[in-house]
Coordinates of C-alpha atoms in Angstrom, one line a residue:
M1 CA -20.2 60.9 -44.0
K2 CA -19.2 62.3 -40.6
A3 CA -15.7 62.6 -39.7
T4 CA -14.9 60.3 -36.6
A5 CA -12.9 62.1 -33.8
P6 CA -9.4 61.1 -33.1
P7 CA -9.0 58.9 -30.1
A8 CA -8.6 61.0 -26.6
K9 CA -4.9 60.6 -25.2
R10 CA -4.3 58.8 -22.2
R11 CA -3.7 61.2 -19.2
R12 CA -0.5 60.3 -17.2
G13 CA -1.4 62.5 -14.2
P14 CA -3.7 60.0 -11.9
R15 CA -0.9 57.2 -12.9
L16 CA 1.7 59.5 -11.5
A17 CA -0.3 60.2 -8.4
V18 CA -1.0 56.6 -7.4
L19 CA 2.8 55.9 -8.1
A20 CA 3.5 58.9 -5.7
L21 CA 1.3 57.4 -3.3
V22 CA 2.8 54.1 -3.2
F23 CA 6.3 55.2 -2.9
C24 CA 5.4 57.4 0.1
S25 CA 3.7 54.3 1.7
L26 CA 7.0 52.5 1.4
L27 CA 9.3 55.4 2.7
V28 CA 7.1 56.5 5.6
P29 CA 7.4 53.0 7.8
I30 CA 11.1 52.8 6.7
A31 CA 11.6 56.4 8.0
F32 CA 9.4 55.6 11.3
L33 CA 11.6 52.9 11.7
F34 CA 14.7 54.7 11.9
N35 CA 13.3 57.4 14.0
R36 CA 11.0 55.7 16.2
F37 CA 12.6 56.9 19.4
P38 CA 12.8 60.4 19.5
A39 CA 10.0 62.2 21.2
V40 CA 10.2 65.0 23.6
Y41 CA 7.0 65.8 25.7
V42 CA 6.1 67.0 29.2
T43 CA 3.8 64.9 31.5
D44 CA 1.3 66.3 33.8
E45 CA 3.8 66.3 36.7
R46 CA 6.1 69.1 37.4
P47 CA 7.6 70.7 34.1
Q48 CA 10.0 68.2 33.3
Q49 CA 11.6 66.9 30.0
E50 CA 10.9 63.3 29.2
I51 CA 12.7 61.8 26.5
N52 CA 12.3 58.2 24.9
L53 CA 16.2 57.2 24.5
P54 CA 17.3 54.7 21.7
S55 CA 19.3 51.8 22.5
F56 CA 23.0 52.1 22.9
D57 CA 25.8 50.3 24.4
P58 CA 24.7 47.8 27.1
I59 CA 24.6 49.6 30.6
E60 CA 26.4 48.2 33.4
S61 CA 25.3 48.6 37.0
G62 CA 28.6 50.3 38.0
G63 CA 27.8 53.0 35.7
S64 CA 31.0 54.1 34.4
V65 CA 33.0 52.4 31.6
N66 CA 36.0 53.8 29.6
E67 CA 34.5 56.2 26.8
D68 CA 37.1 54.9 24.4
V69 CA 36.0 51.5 24.3
S70 CA 33.3 50.9 21.6
K71 CA 30.8 48.0 22.2
K72 CA 28.0 46.4 19.9
S73 CA 24.9 48.4 20.4
S74 CA 22.5 46.2 22.4
G75 CA 18.8 46.2 23.3
S76 CA 18.7 48.8 26.2
S77 CA 16.0 51.7 26.6
S78 CA 16.1 54.7 28.6
V79 CA 13.7 57.5 29.5
L80 CA 14.7 60.5 31.0
H81 CA 12.6 63.1 32.8
R82 CA 13.4 66.8 33.8
G83 CA 14.2 67.2 37.3
I84 CA 11.6 66.9 40.1
D85 CA 8.8 64.1 39.7
S86 CA 5.7 66.1 40.6
D87 CA 4.6 69.5 41.0
P88 CA 3.1 70.3 44.4
S89 CA 1.4 73.3 43.2
I90 CA -1.3 71.1 41.4
V91 CA -4.1 71.2 44.0
S92 CA -6.5 68.6 42.2
P93 CA -5.4 64.9 42.8
K94 CA -6.3 64.4 39.3
P95 CA -4.4 67.1 37.3
K96 CA -5.0 67.2 33.6
A97 CA -2.2 66.7 31.3
V98 CA -0.4 70.0 30.3
V99 CA 1.8 69.8 27.3
F100 CA 4.9 72.1 26.9
P101 CA 6.5 72.9 23.8
P102 CA 10.2 71.3 23.8
P103 CA 13.3 73.2 23.4
K104 CA 13.7 75.1 20.0
I105 CA 16.3 73.4 18.1
Q106 CA 17.7 75.0 14.9
Q107 CA 19.0 73.1 12.7
E108 CA 22.5 74.3 12.3
V109 CA 26.1 73.6 13.2
L110 CA 27.2 75.3 16.3
P111 CA 30.5 77.2 15.6
P112 CA 33.6 76.2 17.1
P113 CA 35.0 77.7 20.3
K114 CA 37.3 80.7 19.5
V115 CA 40.3 79.0 20.8
E116 CA 40.6 75.2 19.6
P117 CA 41.3 72.8 22.1
K118 CA 44.6 70.9 21.7
P119 CA 44.4 67.1 20.3
E120 CA 42.5 65.0 23.2
V121 CA 45.1 63.1 25.2
K122 CA 43.4 60.0 27.3
P123 CA 43.9 61.4 31.0
V124 CA 44.9 59.1 33.9
P125 CA 42.1 59.4 36.5
V126 CA 44.1 60.2 39.7
P127 CA 43.0 57.5 42.6
V128 CA 41.3 58.5 45.2
P129 CA 42.5 57.7 48.9
V130 CA 39.6 55.4 49.9
H131 CA 40.2 52.9 52.8
H132 CA 38.4 49.6 51.9
N133 CA 37.9 46.9 54.2
K134 CA 39.3 43.6 52.7
N135 CA 36.1 41.7 53.6
I136 CA 33.7 44.4 51.9
N137 CA 32.2 43.0 48.7
L138 CA 32.9 45.2 45.9
D139 CA 29.4 45.1 44.4
N140 CA 27.6 48.5 45.7
K141 CA 24.1 47.0 45.7
R142 CA 22.3 44.3 47.7
P143 CA 21.1 41.6 45.7
P144 CA 18.0 42.2 44.2
R145 CA 14.6 40.2 44.7
V146 CA 13.7 38.1 41.7
Q147 CA 10.8 39.5 40.4
S148 CA 8.3 38.0 37.7
A149 CA 7.6 39.5 34.4
D150 CA 4.3 41.1 35.6
E151 CA 5.7 42.4 38.6
V152 CA 8.5 44.0 36.4
E153 CA 6.0 45.7 33.9
K154 CA 3.9 47.1 37.1
A155 CA 7.2 48.5 38.4
K156 CA 8.1 50.1 35.2
A157 CA 4.7 51.5 34.5
C158 CA 4.8 53.1 38.2
Q159 CA 8.2 54.6 38.0
L160 CA 7.4 56.3 34.6
E161 CA 4.4 57.8 35.8
F162 CA 5.2 58.3 39.7
G163 CA 9.0 58.2 39.9
S164 CA 10.8 57.7 43.1
Y165 CA 7.4 57.6 45.0
C166 CA 7.3 54.0 43.8
L167 CA 10.6 53.1 45.4
W168 CA 9.7 54.9 48.6
S169 CA 5.8 53.3 48.8
I170 CA 7.5 49.6 48.1
E171 CA 10.0 50.3 51.1
H172 CA 7.3 52.0 53.5
K173 CA 4.6 49.3 52.8
E174 CA 2.6 48.4 55.7
V175 CA 2.0 44.7 56.2
M176 CA -1.6 44.3 56.9
I177 CA -3.7 41.4 58.2
D178 CA -6.6 41.5 56.0
A179 CA -7.4 38.1 54.6
I180 CA -11.0 38.1 55.7
V181 CA -11.3 41.7 54.5
K182 CA -10.2 40.4 51.0
R183 CA -12.5 37.6 50.9
L184 CA -15.6 39.8 51.9
K185 CA -14.4 42.2 48.6
D186 CA -14.2 39.0 46.5
Q187 CA -17.9 38.0 47.8
L188 CA -19.2 41.4 47.1
F189 CA -17.7 41.4 43.5
V190 CA -19.1 38.2 42.5
A191 CA -22.6 39.1 44.0
R192 CA -22.7 42.2 42.1
S193 CA -21.7 40.3 38.7
Y194 CA -24.7 38.0 39.7
Y195 CA -27.4 40.3 40.7
P196 CA -28.3 42.1 37.5
S197 CA -29.1 39.0 35.8
I198 CA -30.9 37.2 39.0
A199 CA -33.0 40.5 39.0
K200 CA -34.5 39.5 35.4
L201 CA -35.6 36.1 36.2
K202 CA -39.0 35.4 36.9
G203 CA -39.4 33.4 40.4
K204 CA -36.5 34.7 41.7
E205 CA -38.1 37.5 43.8
T206 CA -36.5 36.0 47.0
L207 CA -33.0 35.1 45.8
T208 CA -33.0 38.9 44.2
R209 CA -33.9 40.4 48.0
E210 CA -31.3 38.0 49.7
L211 CA -28.4 39.3 47.2
K212 CA -29.5 42.9 47.7
Q213 CA -29.6 42.5 51.3
N214 CA -26.2 40.7 51.6
I215 CA -24.6 43.3 49.3
Q216 CA -25.6 46.1 51.5
E217 CA -24.2 44.5 54.4
H218 CA -21.1 43.6 53.0
E219 CA -20.8 47.4 51.6
R220 CA -21.7 48.8 55.3
V221 CA -19.1 46.5 57.0
L222 CA -16.3 47.1 54.4
S223 CA -16.8 51.3 54.7
E224 CA -15.8 50.7 58.4
S225 CA -13.1 47.9 58.3
I226 CA -9.8 48.1 56.7
V227 CA -7.8 45.0 58.4
D228 CA -9.4 41.9 60.1
A229 CA -9.3 43.5 63.5
D230 CA -11.9 46.3 62.3
L231 CA -14.4 43.6 61.4
P232 CA -17.4 42.8 63.9
S233 CA -17.5 39.6 65.6
F234 CA -20.6 38.1 64.1
I235 CA -19.0 38.5 60.6
K236 CA -18.2 34.8 59.9
T237 CA -22.2 34.5 59.8
K238 CA -22.4 37.0 57.0
I239 CA -19.8 35.3 55.2
E240 CA -21.6 31.9 55.2
R241 CA -25.0 33.7 54.1
M242 CA -23.1 35.2 51.4
D243 CA -21.8 31.9 50.3
Q244 CA -25.3 30.1 50.3
S245 CA -26.7 33.3 48.3
I246 CA -23.9 33.0 45.7
A247 CA -24.3 29.2 45.3
R248 CA -27.9 29.7 44.6
A249 CA -27.2 32.3 41.9
K250 CA -24.6 30.1 40.1
S251 CA -27.3 27.3 40.2
C252 CA -29.8 29.7 38.0
T253 CA -29.5 29.7 34.3
V254 CA -28.2 33.2 33.3
D255 CA -26.6 34.7 30.4
C256 CA -22.6 33.9 31.2
N257 CA -22.0 37.0 28.9
N258 CA -23.8 39.5 31.0
V259 CA -22.0 38.1 34.3
D260 CA -18.8 38.7 32.2
R261 CA -19.5 42.1 31.3
K262 CA -20.8 42.9 34.7
L263 CA -17.1 41.4 36.5
R264 CA -15.2 43.3 33.6
Q265 CA -16.9 46.4 34.6
I266 CA -16.4 46.2 38.5
L267 CA -12.5 45.2 37.6
H268 CA -11.9 48.2 35.6
M269 CA -13.7 50.5 38.2
T270 CA -11.6 48.9 40.9
E271 CA -8.4 49.5 38.9
D272 CA -9.3 53.3 38.2
E273 CA -10.1 53.7 42.1
A274 CA -6.7 52.3 43.0
H275 CA -4.9 54.6 40.4
F276 CA -6.9 57.5 41.7
H277 CA -5.8 56.6 45.2
M278 CA -2.1 56.2 44.1
K279 CA -2.0 59.5 42.5
Q280 CA -3.0 61.0 45.6
S281 CA -0.5 59.3 47.6
A282 CA 2.1 60.6 44.9
Y283 CA 0.9 64.0 45.2
L284 CA 1.3 64.0 49.1
Y285 CA 4.6 62.3 48.6
N286 CA 6.0 65.0 46.4
L287 CA 4.4 67.8 48.4
G288 CA 6.6 66.7 51.1
V289 CA 9.7 66.2 49.2
H290 CA 9.4 69.6 47.7
T291 CA 8.3 71.7 49.9
M292 CA 10.7 73.2 52.5
P293 CA 10.1 71.8 56.2
K294 CA 8.4 74.3 58.5
S295 CA 11.4 74.2 60.9
H296 CA 13.7 75.2 58.2
H297 CA 11.8 78.2 57.1
C298 CA 11.4 79.1 60.7
L299 CA 15.2 79.2 60.9
N300 CA 15.6 81.1 58.1
M301 CA 13.2 83.9 59.3
R302 CA 14.8 83.8 62.9
L303 CA 18.3 84.2 61.4
T304 CA 17.0 87.2 59.0
V305 CA 15.3 89.1 62.0
E306 CA 18.5 88.5 64.0
Y307 CA 20.6 89.9 61.5
F308 CA 18.8 93.1 61.1
K309 CA 18.0 93.3 65.0
S310 CA 21.7 93.0 66.0
M311 CA 25.2 94.3 64.8
P312 CA 25.9 91.7 62.1
L313 CA 28.9 89.4 63.3
D314 CA 30.4 89.5 59.9
P315 CA 33.5 87.1 59.4
N316 CA 34.4 89.0 56.2
D317 CA 36.2 91.8 58.3
S318 CA 38.9 89.3 59.4
S319 CA 39.2 87.2 56.6
A320 CA 38.0 89.2 53.7
H321 CA 41.8 89.2 52.4
K322 CA 41.6 85.6 51.6
F323 CA 38.6 85.8 49.4
N324 CA 40.6 86.6 46.1
I325 CA 43.9 84.9 46.8
P326 CA 44.5 82.7 43.7
D327 CA 46.7 80.5 45.8
N328 CA 44.2 79.6 48.3
R329 CA 42.0 76.6 47.9
H330 CA 38.6 78.0 47.2
Y331 CA 35.4 75.8 47.2
V332 CA 32.0 77.2 45.7
I333 CA 28.6 76.0 46.9
L334 CA 25.2 77.0 45.4
S335 CA 22.6 76.7 47.9
K336 CA 19.3 78.0 49.2
N337 CA 19.2 76.0 52.3
V338 CA 21.3 77.2 55.3
L339 CA 21.9 73.6 56.9
A340 CA 22.3 71.9 53.9
A341 CA 25.3 74.6 52.9
S342 CA 26.5 74.3 56.6
V343 CA 26.9 70.6 56.3
V344 CA 28.9 70.7 53.1
I345 CA 31.4 72.9 54.5
N346 CA 31.5 71.2 57.9
S347 CA 32.1 67.7 56.7
T348 CA 34.6 69.1 54.2
V349 CA 36.9 70.9 56.7
S350 CA 36.3 68.2 59.2
S351 CA 37.8 65.7 56.8
S352 CA 40.5 68.1 55.7
E353 CA 44.0 68.1 57.6
D354 CA 45.0 71.5 56.7
T355 CA 42.1 74.1 56.6
E356 CA 44.2 77.2 56.9
N357 CA 43.7 78.6 53.3
V358 CA 40.7 77.0 52.6
V359 CA 38.0 79.5 51.4
F360 CA 34.1 78.6 51.0
H361 CA 32.0 81.0 48.8
V362 CA 28.4 80.3 49.1
L363 CA 26.3 81.8 46.3
T364 CA 22.6 82.1 47.3
D365 CA 19.5 84.2 46.4
A366 CA 18.5 87.5 48.1
Q367 CA 15.7 85.9 50.0
N368 CA 18.4 83.6 52.1
F369 CA 21.2 86.1 51.7
Y370 CA 20.8 87.5 55.4
A371 CA 20.0 84.4 57.1
M372 CA 23.0 82.8 55.4
K373 CA 25.3 85.5 56.5
Q374 CA 24.0 85.3 60.1
W375 CA 24.5 81.6 60.6
F376 CA 28.1 81.8 59.2
A377 CA 29.0 84.8 61.2
R378 CA 27.9 82.7 64.4
N379 CA 29.4 79.4 63.5
S380 CA 33.0 78.9 62.7
Y381 CA 34.7 75.7 60.8
R382 CA 38.3 75.6 62.0
E383 CA 40.5 78.0 60.1
S384 CA 38.5 78.4 57.1
A385 CA 36.6 81.2 55.7
V386 CA 33.2 81.8 54.7
N387 CA 32.3 84.0 51.9
V388 CA 28.4 84.6 51.6
I389 CA 27.5 85.9 48.2
N390 CA 24.3 87.4 46.9
Y391 CA 24.2 85.9 43.5
E392 CA 21.5 87.8 42.2
Q393 CA 22.7 91.1 43.0
I394 CA 25.9 90.7 41.4
I395 CA 24.7 89.4 38.4
F396 CA 22.1 92.6 38.2
E397 CA 24.8 94.9 39.0
N398 CA 27.8 93.7 37.2
F399 CA 26.3 91.6 34.1
P400 CA 22.8 93.1 33.3
E401 CA 23.3 91.9 29.8
F402 CA 22.7 88.1 31.3
G403 CA 19.2 87.4 30.6
T404 CA 19.2 84.6 33.6
Q405 CA 19.7 86.4 36.8
Q406 CA 17.8 84.0 39.0
L407 CA 19.9 81.6 41.0
Y408 CA 19.4 78.0 39.7
L409 CA 20.5 75.0 41.6
P410 CA 22.1 72.1 40.0
E411 CA 19.1 70.5 37.9
E412 CA 18.5 66.8 38.3
F413 CA 16.9 64.5 35.3
R414 CA 15.4 61.3 36.1
V415 CA 16.6 58.5 34.0
F416 CA 14.5 55.1 33.9
I417 CA 17.0 52.3 32.2
S418 CA 15.3 49.2 30.8
S419 CA 16.6 46.4 28.7
L420 CA 14.7 45.6 25.5
E421 CA 16.1 42.2 24.9
R422 CA 15.8 41.0 28.7
P423 CA 12.6 42.7 29.8
T424 CA 12.1 40.4 33.0
E425 CA 15.0 41.9 34.5
K426 CA 14.7 44.4 36.9
S427 CA 14.9 48.2 35.4
R428 CA 16.9 50.9 36.8
M429 CA 16.2 54.2 37.8
E430 CA 18.8 57.0 38.2
Y431 CA 19.2 60.7 38.6
L432 CA 21.6 62.6 36.6
S433 CA 22.6 65.8 38.2
V434 CA 24.1 68.5 35.8
F435 CA 25.2 72.2 36.0
S436 CA 22.4 74.7 36.0
H437 CA 22.5 78.1 34.2
S438 CA 24.0 79.9 37.2
H439 CA 27.2 77.5 37.0
F440 CA 28.4 79.0 33.8
F441 CA 29.1 82.8 35.3
L442 CA 31.5 81.5 37.9
A443 CA 34.4 82.6 35.8
E444 CA 32.7 86.2 35.7
I445 CA 31.9 86.1 39.3
F446 CA 35.6 85.0 40.5
K447 CA 37.7 86.8 37.9
D448 CA 40.9 86.8 40.2
L449 CA 40.7 83.0 40.8
K450 CA 42.5 80.2 38.8
K451 CA 40.9 76.9 40.2
V452 CA 37.8 76.2 42.2
I453 CA 36.0 72.9 43.2
V454 CA 32.2 73.1 43.1
L455 CA 30.1 71.3 45.6
D456 CA 26.4 70.5 45.4
D457 CA 24.7 71.4 48.4
D458 CA 23.5 68.0 48.6
V459 CA 27.3 66.4 49.2
V460 CA 28.7 65.0 52.2
V461 CA 32.6 64.7 52.3
Q462 CA 33.9 61.7 54.4
R463 CA 37.7 61.9 53.2
D464 CA 40.1 64.4 52.6
I465 CA 39.6 65.5 48.9
S466 CA 42.5 68.2 49.0
F467 CA 44.6 65.8 46.5
L468 CA 41.9 67.2 43.9
W469 CA 43.8 70.7 44.1
N470 CA 47.2 68.6 42.5
V471 CA 45.4 67.1 39.7
D472 CA 46.5 68.1 36.5
M473 CA 44.0 68.1 33.9
G474 CA 46.0 69.4 31.0
D475 CA 43.9 71.4 28.7
K476 CA 40.7 70.2 30.3
V477 CA 38.2 72.7 31.9
N478 CA 35.7 70.5 34.2
G479 CA 36.9 67.8 36.4
A480 CA 33.9 65.6 37.0
V481 CA 33.0 61.6 37.6
R482 CA 31.3 60.5 34.2
F483 CA 27.8 58.6 34.2
C484 CA 28.4 56.0 31.4
G485 CA 24.6 55.1 31.7
L486 CA 23.8 57.7 29.2
K487 CA 25.5 58.5 26.0
L488 CA 25.2 61.7 24.1
G489 CA 23.9 59.7 21.2
Q490 CA 20.9 58.7 23.1
L491 CA 19.8 62.5 23.4
R492 CA 20.3 63.1 19.7
N493 CA 16.8 64.3 19.4
L494 CA 17.8 67.1 22.2
L495 CA 21.4 68.0 21.0
G496 CA 20.1 68.2 17.1
R497 CA 22.9 68.5 14.5
T498 CA 25.3 70.3 16.9
M499 CA 28.7 68.1 16.5
Y500 CA 29.4 66.0 19.1
N501 CA 30.8 62.4 19.9
Q502 CA 27.7 60.0 20.1
Q503 CA 29.8 57.4 22.2
S504 CA 30.7 60.2 24.8
C505 CA 29.6 59.7 28.1
A506 CA 27.5 62.1 30.2
W507 CA 29.1 63.5 33.5
M508 CA 27.6 64.3 37.2
S509 CA 27.8 67.3 39.1
G510 CA 28.4 66.9 43.0
V511 CA 32.1 67.1 43.3
N512 CA 33.8 69.1 40.3
V513 CA 37.2 70.6 39.9
I514 CA 36.9 73.5 37.6
D515 CA 39.9 75.3 35.8
L516 CA 39.1 79.0 35.7
D517 CA 41.9 79.8 33.5
K518 CA 41.1 77.3 30.9
W519 CA 37.6 78.3 31.1
R520 CA 38.5 81.7 29.9
D521 CA 40.8 80.3 27.4
H522 CA 38.1 78.3 25.9
N523 CA 35.3 80.9 26.0
V524 CA 33.1 78.5 27.9
T525 CA 30.7 81.4 29.1
E526 CA 30.3 82.7 25.3
N527 CA 29.7 79.2 23.9
Y528 CA 27.1 78.9 26.8
L529 CA 25.2 82.0 25.9
Q530 CA 25.3 80.7 22.1
L531 CA 23.8 77.4 23.1
L532 CA 21.3 79.3 25.3
R533 CA 20.1 81.0 22.3
K534 CA 19.9 77.8 20.6
F535 CA 18.3 75.7 23.0
G536 CA 16.7 77.9 25.8
N537 CA 13.1 79.5 25.9
N538 CA 13.4 82.6 28.6
D539 CA 9.7 82.8 28.2
D540 CA 9.0 79.4 29.6
E541 CA 10.9 78.2 32.6
A542 CA 10.2 74.6 32.2
S543 CA 11.9 74.8 29.0
L544 CA 14.6 76.9 30.2
R545 CA 15.5 74.4 32.8
A546 CA 15.0 71.5 30.6
S547 CA 17.8 73.3 28.4
A548 CA 20.5 72.7 31.2
L549 CA 21.1 69.3 30.2
P550 CA 22.1 69.7 26.4
I551 CA 23.6 72.9 27.3
S552 CA 26.0 71.3 29.8
L553 CA 26.8 68.3 28.2
L554 CA 27.6 70.3 24.9
S555 CA 29.6 72.8 26.7
F556 CA 32.1 70.6 28.2
Q557 CA 32.1 67.6 25.6
H558 CA 35.6 68.2 24.6
L559 CA 36.9 69.7 27.8
L560 CA 35.9 67.0 30.5
Y561 CA 38.5 65.5 32.8
P562 CA 37.4 61.9 33.8
L563 CA 38.0 61.8 37.9
D564 CA 38.0 58.4 39.5
E565 CA 34.6 57.0 40.1
R566 CA 35.2 56.2 43.6
L567 CA 35.5 60.0 44.5
T568 CA 31.7 60.2 44.9
L569 CA 28.9 57.6 45.6
S570 CA 25.5 58.9 44.2
G571 CA 22.2 57.6 44.6
L572 CA 21.6 58.1 48.3
G573 CA 18.4 60.4 47.6
Y574 CA 16.5 57.5 46.0
D575 CA 18.2 54.2 45.9
Y576 CA 17.4 52.1 48.8
G577 CA 19.8 48.9 47.7
I578 CA 23.4 50.7 48.4
K579 CA 25.1 48.5 50.9
E580 CA 26.1 50.2 54.3
E581 CA 29.7 49.3 54.3
V582 CA 30.1 51.1 50.7
V583 CA 28.7 54.3 52.0
Q584 CA 30.8 54.3 54.8
S585 CA 33.9 53.7 52.6
S586 CA 33.3 56.5 50.1
A587 CA 35.2 59.7 49.6
S588 CA 32.2 61.6 49.4
L589 CA 28.4 61.2 49.3
H590 CA 25.7 62.6 46.7
Y591 CA 22.2 62.8 48.0
N592 CA 20.8 63.3 44.3
G593 CA 17.3 62.2 43.9
N594 CA 14.0 63.5 45.9
M595 CA 14.8 62.1 49.0
K596 CA 17.0 64.6 50.6
P597 CA 18.7 63.9 54.0
W598 CA 17.4 67.1 55.7
L599 CA 13.5 65.7 55.1
E600 CA 11.7 63.3 57.2
L601 CA 11.2 61.4 53.8
G602 CA 14.9 60.9 53.4
I603 CA 16.0 57.5 53.3
P604 CA 16.9 56.5 57.1
D605 CA 19.9 54.5 56.4
Y606 CA 21.8 57.1 54.8
R607 CA 20.8 60.3 56.8
K608 CA 22.9 59.5 59.6
Y609 CA 25.7 60.2 57.7
W610 CA 24.5 63.9 56.6
K611 CA 23.4 64.5 60.4
R612 CA 27.0 63.7 61.7
F613 CA 28.2 67.1 60.3
L614 CA 25.1 68.9 61.4
T615 CA 26.2 72.3 63.0
R616 CA 23.7 72.6 66.3
D617 CA 23.0 76.5 67.0
E618 CA 21.4 75.4 70.2
R619 CA 19.3 79.1 70.4
F620 CA 17.8 78.7 66.8
M621 CA 17.2 75.3 66.5
D622 CA 15.7 75.2 69.7
E623 CA 13.2 77.8 68.7
C624 CA 12.3 76.4 65.4
N625 CA 11.9 72.7 66.9
L626 CA 15.3 71.9 65.1
L627 CA 16.9 69.8 68.0
E628 CA 14.1 67.3 67.9
F629 CA 14.4 67.1 64.3
S630 CA 18.3 66.3 64.7
V631 CA 17.5 63.9 67.2
K632 CA 15.1 61.7 65.0
F633 CA 18.4 61.2 62.8
E634 CA 19.8 59.0 65.7
G635 CA 17.1 56.5 64.9

């Protein structure tokens, strides 16, 4: 008798694999829900950082709330873009999307500064001496027009893709009398949708020829007409003939699915064509806002040639002794624009009572250095002194170990804010400006100074801000106006696992009080270099410039002194809705955004405040047609 084989043992491997798959299928959706917001990618616009931000505290329209006040999380979402809306160097109107790698974030905790800060004491903001009219409404914004849900969604999609161009196009939209043209287009669409089905029917050859002829005539008329005034006098006859042909086509028995399919096809083609033209318009808009005007370039060239042709009128000979006196009032401006730097200086001294001990240090690049020297040698600003510094040369000669020797102006990040709980409400777009990489070497450049006020070159000072020199910031380093529309916790995908307070507000550059002694005590520059190695990528300029946001926020997260929010009114470079009386009563104006006041695309209602402080050097401005440019501001 044959021996029976023992029963085979059941294998547990397949069972364990199935259980593991089921377990993972449950965990993955949970992990996705907890981490669905963070995403870093760069669009086909100018290399910029775009981050989907999670919802945090409700965002008030004022933009500044107390950091210590904790509120419940509400459904608000933000999308943040790096810097400028589009790159004018892209020639094709339909640029191909280019994806850049996000800043490399290592998963380690940044070591604390060598000098530990003292326990944080809630500072009391110093009130700004602003003269308000009693009849002025404290609300800074004009009442917005009530929009439908469809309009809100279209506005969101447009601003996410094209940025401030959407705001500009709405303000400059031309009212066209084209009711008859629109009727012609509607007839053309309907006729095109019926024509393929009618052409297949037997015995309808005459109707087919009529439809074809009417379609061709409509196309010919529309190719030459944009508004009703362009239409020929016999257009009513063509409209009646087309109506009759369409009525006959509708009376025929055709497959409705074919007509519907053709209508949808025409609709998609029309939408694609409209989007293509919008891309072209946005490209031209961004070309205008990101390109130096020809007249400004001419001014720089004329000044540079004049500097080398004649003996330089160097003001440093008579006022150089003021540059390194710590007790003087030192202002620092980073700029590559002669007129912009001149307006900042002129507005500051015009609004100040005492300018005898005021010194302006203008940091510029090698290309604009001699033009700046010649301009400020020809123009005086009361008793103040102006020191023009070639930033790139100083960094190259004295600090060769620093990798970033190029001059970077303050970086701007476009923040799109909307409410997830109330999607029909109008969304907001704001520009957050922060320090660039060049700002972090100020303590090394001005070793003899104790305190400076840093002004952006798109700022206009309307009130005396000398009271800022008397602000006691305690152990803080950077006195700035906070922007609580954005919390650090909303940037956790950028900040990584570095230790920070998630409820801390972001802050704005524009007008900043910098205590250089405290800067050196807290080793801000060394901490910046550590953060630069963590977040920056020197091989990719887009990634390097994008890293300015997390580096600026982390460098001063415990060293920020909140200034009174009335010190600076921001948004004059993109927001059309600010009331004129609010602009007039503000201590300083910040034209952050794309529509700078020295551009023809600048917002007309706000440019006049910048133009008031424009120094008119008749000789050079006349040669470069800048007198005509300045007269345009009168309108």
